[in-house]
Amino acid sequence: MLRFSANLSFLFLDLPFLERFAAAAACGFKGVEFHFPYAFPADEVADAARRAGVEVVLFNAPAGDWAGGERGIAALPDRVAEFRAGFDQAAAYARALHCPRINCLAGLRPAGVAQALLEDTLVANLAYAADQMAAQHGQALVEPLNSRDTPGFFLDRSAPALALIARAQRPNLALQYDIYHAQVMEGDLARSLQTHLAHIGHLQIADNPGRHEPGTGEINYPFLFRHLEHIGYTGWIGCEYVPSRGNGAETLGWMG
């Protein structure tokens, strides 16, 4: 049976962050995820999850100046110390939240920096992140983002992400496969999911166009959900979509 987690950076946004955990639980979610918890003490976030009875399944490592437009720093050669200090902070939150996965965002491609140096930096940082998570029996993930919504993002397709994962040679380093981003950049979703299943640590969903809930666009989610069960995917599926109406509670009919 597929397991869905509510992304609290997209759903229930009419509520303060720490109240969204209970809102997710009230809608039947057993897992939650979000972009960043760092504005709140780890014990307060852990308490919100505990009181709601939900598992925290994923969040992102610090990603630079998000409000200022940055979208990660893991591939930036001049930000290695910052990335690693941020990942240490993320790992501490993961311990407090009993969260087994942290996602690393590569960032926007800087002008004038060689492709090889960016790749080498990302591989080294991913290896560092994976080693930190191995110490607490967790995973580090890396996620391609589509370059239509995020122009200039360094890692925008599955194949180069998987190649860098292979270079890092860490068994607990995996792909965060967002079906929405993959549809925009690649398509061929069913075959891609089956081919890369062993290297996928987490899935996220939204429909295209619009990035709304399943059933609002072109992706045949009923087929993909059956396909994921058929090929044996057992991980979480994050609902990282912009609700087409309301705060998200009104958009869950697709879950059946």
Tab-separated table of C-alpha atoms in Angstrom:
chain	number	residue	atom	x	y	z
A	1	MET	CA	0.000	0.000	0.000
A	2	LEU	CA	1.369	3.409	-0.962
A	3	ARG	CA	2.220	5.859	1.801
A	4	PHE	CA	1.619	9.587	1.306
A	5	SER	CA	3.182	12.393	3.324
A	6	ALA	CA	1.846	15.934	3.511
A	7	ASN	CA	4.318	18.616	2.499
A	8	LEU	CA	3.736	21.332	5.087
A	9	SER	CA	5.475	23.952	2.944
A	10	PHE	CA	2.667	23.582	0.382
A	11	LEU	CA	-0.400	22.382	2.303
A	12	PHE	CA	-2.350	23.994	5.184
A	13	LEU	CA	-0.607	27.327	4.672
A	14	ASP	CA	-3.463	29.197	6.351
A	15	LEU	CA	-2.165	27.790	9.639
A	16	PRO	CA	1.027	28.564	11.555
A	17	PHE	CA	3.729	26.014	10.749
A	18	LEU	CA	3.555	24.095	14.005
A	19	GLU	CA	-0.225	23.722	13.700
A	20	ARG	CA	0.027	22.125	10.258
A	21	PHE	CA	1.166	18.817	11.746
A	22	ALA	CA	-2.190	18.280	13.437
A	23	ALA	CA	-4.022	19.449	10.314
A	24	ALA	CA	-2.195	16.813	8.270
A	25	ALA	CA	-3.040	14.132	10.811
A	26	ALA	CA	-6.705	15.174	10.775
A	27	CYS	CA	-6.721	14.542	7.020
A	28	GLY	CA	-5.365	11.034	7.500
A	29	PHE	CA	-1.664	11.591	6.808
A	30	LYS	CA	0.772	9.491	8.824
A	31	GLY	CA	3.857	11.273	7.489
A	32	VAL	CA	4.858	14.895	6.913
A	33	GLU	CA	7.698	16.696	5.190
A	34	PHE	CA	8.649	20.320	4.658
A	35	HIS	CA	11.347	22.531	3.207
A	36	PHE	CA	13.099	23.919	6.280
A	37	PRO	CA	12.490	23.607	10.043
A	38	TYR	CA	15.272	25.925	11.173
A	39	ALA	CA	13.122	28.897	12.166
A	40	PHE	CA	11.875	26.804	15.091
A	41	PRO	CA	13.734	24.976	17.860
A	42	ALA	CA	14.068	21.292	17.052
A	43	ASP	CA	12.273	20.254	20.240
A	44	GLU	CA	9.223	22.351	19.308
A	45	VAL	CA	9.033	20.747	15.868
A	46	ALA	CA	9.491	17.292	17.377
A	47	ASP	CA	6.734	18.003	19.902
A	48	ALA	CA	4.323	19.131	17.183
A	49	ALA	CA	4.946	15.892	15.277
A	50	ARG	CA	4.634	13.765	18.407
A	51	ARG	CA	1.376	15.376	19.512
A	52	ALA	CA	-0.072	14.961	16.008
A	53	GLY	CA	1.078	11.343	15.788
A	54	VAL	CA	2.881	11.818	12.464
A	55	GLU	CA	6.342	10.804	11.291
A	56	VAL	CA	8.694	13.434	9.882
A	57	VAL	CA	9.989	11.722	6.749
A	58	LEU	CA	12.004	14.414	4.950
A	59	PHE	CA	13.252	17.979	4.968
A	60	ASN	CA	15.933	19.984	3.153
A	61	ALA	CA	19.376	20.954	4.282
A	62	PRO	CA	19.889	24.730	4.558
A	63	ALA	CA	19.864	26.102	1.014
A	64	GLY	CA	21.432	29.550	1.242
A	65	ASP	CA	19.341	32.703	0.995
A	66	TRP	CA	16.039	31.118	-0.055
A	67	ALA	CA	14.045	34.336	0.343
A	68	GLY	CA	16.637	36.108	-1.789
A	69	GLY	CA	16.293	33.583	-4.618
A	70	GLU	CA	19.003	31.047	-3.869
A	71	ARG	CA	17.987	27.428	-4.380
A	72	GLY	CA	20.732	25.501	-2.658
A	73	ILE	CA	24.501	25.693	-2.364
A	74	ALA	CA	25.688	22.069	-2.564
A	75	ALA	CA	27.387	22.542	-5.960
A	76	LEU	CA	28.956	25.938	-5.262
A	77	PRO	CA	32.748	25.739	-4.795
A	78	ASP	CA	32.958	28.913	-2.720
A	79	ARG	CA	30.252	27.749	-0.278
A	80	VAL	CA	31.584	24.343	0.804
A	81	ALA	CA	32.186	25.310	4.428
A	82	GLU	CA	28.718	26.873	4.606
A	83	PHE	CA	27.084	23.786	3.098
A	84	ARG	CA	28.803	21.434	5.519
A	85	ALA	CA	28.031	23.545	8.579
A	86	GLY	CA	24.421	23.732	7.404
A	87	PHE	CA	24.274	20.002	6.877
A	88	ASP	CA	25.619	19.422	10.372
A	89	GLN	CA	22.729	21.540	11.644
A	90	ALA	CA	20.293	19.569	9.502
A	91	ALA	CA	21.637	16.271	10.835
A	92	ALA	CA	21.105	17.489	14.394
A	93	TYR	CA	17.482	18.345	13.554
A	94	ALA	CA	17.088	14.933	11.917
A	95	ARG	CA	18.218	13.243	15.125
A	96	ALA	CA	15.779	15.261	17.205
A	97	LEU	CA	12.917	14.625	14.766
A	98	HIS	CA	13.786	10.962	14.125
A	99	CYS	CA	13.800	11.874	10.435
A	100	PRO	CA	15.711	9.427	8.226
A	101	ARG	CA	16.201	11.596	5.121
A	102	ILE	CA	17.688	14.988	4.290
A	103	ASN	CA	17.537	16.437	0.784
A	104	CYS	CA	20.439	18.465	-0.640
A	105	LEU	CA	19.728	21.118	-3.270
A	106	ALA	CA	22.522	21.726	-5.759
A	107	GLY	CA	21.791	25.392	-6.398
A	108	LEU	CA	21.822	27.762	-9.351
A	109	ARG	CA	24.705	27.516	-11.792
A	110	PRO	CA	27.161	30.379	-11.101
A	111	ALA	CA	28.598	32.256	-14.044
A	112	GLY	CA	32.146	31.547	-15.052
A	113	VAL	CA	32.645	28.309	-13.093
A	114	ALA	CA	33.652	25.166	-14.974
A	115	GLN	CA	31.183	22.291	-15.171
A	116	ALA	CA	33.771	19.836	-13.869
A	117	LEU	CA	34.426	21.918	-10.743
A	118	LEU	CA	30.714	22.206	-9.998
A	119	GLU	CA	30.284	18.456	-10.387
A	120	ASP	CA	33.315	17.684	-8.220
A	121	THR	CA	32.043	20.031	-5.512
A	122	LEU	CA	28.589	18.484	-5.538
A	123	VAL	CA	29.945	14.926	-5.407
A	124	ALA	CA	32.202	15.758	-2.459
A	125	ASN	CA	29.409	17.512	-0.580
A	126	LEU	CA	26.976	14.656	-1.219
A	127	ALA	CA	29.546	12.176	0.065
A	128	TYR	CA	29.963	14.316	3.189
A	129	ALA	CA	26.192	14.478	3.693
A	130	ALA	CA	25.804	10.731	3.206
A	131	ASP	CA	28.552	10.024	5.738
A	132	GLN	CA	26.861	12.266	8.296
A	133	MET	CA	23.547	10.487	7.774
A	134	ALA	CA	25.125	7.031	7.855
A	135	ALA	CA	26.175	7.740	11.430
A	136	GLN	CA	22.463	7.928	12.318
A	137	HIS	CA	21.300	5.203	9.930
A	138	GLY	CA	19.725	7.666	7.495
A	139	GLN	CA	19.938	8.761	3.882
A	140	ALA	CA	21.126	11.851	2.064
A	141	LEU	CA	19.194	12.697	-1.105
A	142	VAL	CA	19.752	14.941	-4.102
A	143	GLU	CA	16.883	16.314	-6.185
A	144	PRO	CA	16.750	17.585	-9.769
A	145	LEU	CA	14.488	20.639	-10.238
A	146	ASN	CA	13.062	21.550	-13.611
A	147	SER	CA	14.756	24.508	-15.258
A	148	ARG	CA	11.486	26.024	-16.481
A	149	ASP	CA	10.338	26.880	-12.964
A	150	THR	CA	13.881	27.317	-11.652
A	151	PRO	CA	15.962	28.712	-14.534
A	152	GLY	CA	19.660	27.999	-14.188
A	153	PHE	CA	19.317	25.188	-11.652
A	154	PHE	CA	22.471	23.114	-11.881
A	155	LEU	CA	20.838	19.683	-11.737
A	156	ASP	CA	17.616	19.441	-13.740
A	157	ARG	CA	17.400	15.812	-14.941
A	158	SER	CA	17.577	12.339	-13.456
A	159	ALA	CA	20.463	10.970	-15.552
A	160	PRO	CA	23.131	13.472	-14.467
A	161	ALA	CA	21.934	13.237	-10.870
A	162	LEU	CA	22.284	9.459	-10.934
A	163	ALA	CA	25.734	9.739	-12.492
A	164	LEU	CA	26.897	11.979	-9.643
A	165	ILE	CA	25.341	9.653	-7.068
A	166	ALA	CA	27.336	6.802	-8.601
A	167	ARG	CA	30.540	8.846	-8.403
A	168	ALA	CA	30.020	9.546	-4.693
A	169	GLN	CA	30.016	5.795	-3.933
A	170	ARG	CA	27.842	5.984	-0.849
A	171	PRO	CA	25.156	3.299	-0.395
A	172	ASN	CA	22.909	5.656	1.587
A	173	LEU	CA	22.924	8.406	-1.069
A	174	ALA	CA	19.813	8.339	-3.250
A	175	LEU	CA	17.698	10.263	-5.713
A	176	GLN	CA	14.740	12.354	-4.668
A	177	TYR	CA	12.492	11.876	-7.690
A	178	ASP	CA	9.815	14.532	-8.058
A	179	ILE	CA	7.311	13.335	-10.648
A	180	TYR	CA	6.266	16.892	-11.496
A	181	HIS	CA	9.823	18.045	-12.219
A	182	ALA	CA	10.540	14.846	-14.141
A	183	GLN	CA	7.432	15.241	-16.297
A	184	VAL	CA	8.461	18.778	-17.258
A	185	MET	CA	12.020	17.787	-18.185
A	186	GLU	CA	11.869	14.140	-19.239
A	187	GLY	CA	8.476	12.452	-19.360
A	188	ASP	CA	8.534	8.648	-19.813
A	189	LEU	CA	7.680	8.435	-16.143
A	190	ALA	CA	6.673	4.803	-15.740
A	191	ARG	CA	9.787	3.417	-17.397
A	192	SER	CA	12.037	5.896	-15.603
A	193	LEU	CA	10.570	5.009	-12.202
A	194	GLN	CA	11.023	1.300	-12.848
A	195	THR	CA	14.549	1.678	-14.226
A	196	HIS	CA	15.771	3.843	-11.367
A	197	LEU	CA	13.724	2.295	-8.541
A	198	ALA	CA	16.726	0.958	-6.633
A	199	HIS	CA	18.256	4.441	-6.516
A	200	ILE	CA	15.115	6.376	-5.495
A	201	GLY	CA	14.963	7.301	-1.825
A	202	HIS	CA	11.843	9.449	-1.909
A	203	LEU	CA	9.089	10.440	-4.345
A	204	GLN	CA	7.128	13.673	-4.607
A	205	ILE	CA	4.044	14.419	-6.673
A	206	ALA	CA	2.149	17.248	-8.333
A	207	ASP	CA	0.316	17.425	-11.639
A	208	ASN	CA	1.359	19.339	-14.731
A	209	PRO	CA	0.661	22.067	-15.746
A	210	GLY	CA	0.025	24.176	-12.676
A	211	ARG	CA	1.731	22.037	-10.028
A	212	HIS	CA	-1.657	21.291	-8.469
A	213	GLU	CA	-2.978	18.067	-6.970
A	214	PRO	CA	-3.200	14.830	-8.987
A	215	GLY	CA	-6.147	14.845	-11.365
A	216	THR	CA	-5.836	18.482	-12.400
A	217	GLY	CA	-3.428	17.963	-15.298
A	218	GLU	CA	-1.943	15.614	-17.849
A	219	ILE	CA	-0.247	13.013	-15.642
A	220	ASN	CA	-2.131	9.726	-15.340
A	221	TYR	CA	-1.688	9.322	-11.608
A	222	PRO	CA	-4.080	6.370	-11.144
A	223	PHE	CA	-1.903	4.437	-13.593
A	224	LEU	CA	1.353	5.584	-11.957
A	225	PHE	CA	0.142	4.642	-8.474
A	226	ARG	CA	-0.767	1.154	-9.668
A	227	HIS	CA	2.599	0.969	-11.433
A	228	LEU	CA	4.492	1.966	-8.270
A	229	GLU	CA	2.742	-0.773	-6.324
A	230	HIS	CA	3.482	-3.254	-9.115
A	231	ILE	CA	7.201	-2.497	-9.217
A	232	GLY	CA	7.446	-2.621	-5.433
A	233	TYR	CA	8.033	0.964	-4.345
A	234	THR	CA	7.754	1.011	-0.544
A	235	GLY	CA	8.936	4.514	0.330
A	236	TRP	CA	6.993	7.660	1.080
A	237	ILE	CA	5.324	9.827	-1.567
A	238	GLY	CA	5.352	13.502	-0.689
A	239	CYS	CA	2.366	15.639	-1.648
A	240	GLU	CA	4.344	18.687	-2.742
A	241	TYR	CA	1.674	20.492	-4.725
A	242	VAL	CA	-0.064	23.845	-4.759
A	243	PRO	CA	-3.726	23.201	-3.855
A	244	SER	CA	-6.078	24.306	-6.603
A	245	ARG	CA	-8.500	25.439	-3.911
A	246	GLY	CA	-8.523	25.914	-0.172
A	247	ASN	CA	-5.589	24.958	2.014
A	248	GLY	CA	-5.227	21.402	0.720
A	249	ALA	CA	-7.774	19.554	2.811
A	250	GLU	CA	-10.319	20.064	0.007
A	251	THR	CA	-8.025	18.550	-2.629
A	252	LEU	CA	-7.461	15.041	-1.277
A	253	GLY	CA	-10.171	13.189	-3.214
A	254	TRP	CA	-7.518	11.679	-5.486
A	255	MET	CA	-6.227	9.645	-2.528
A	256	GLY	CA	-9.446	7.596	-2.651
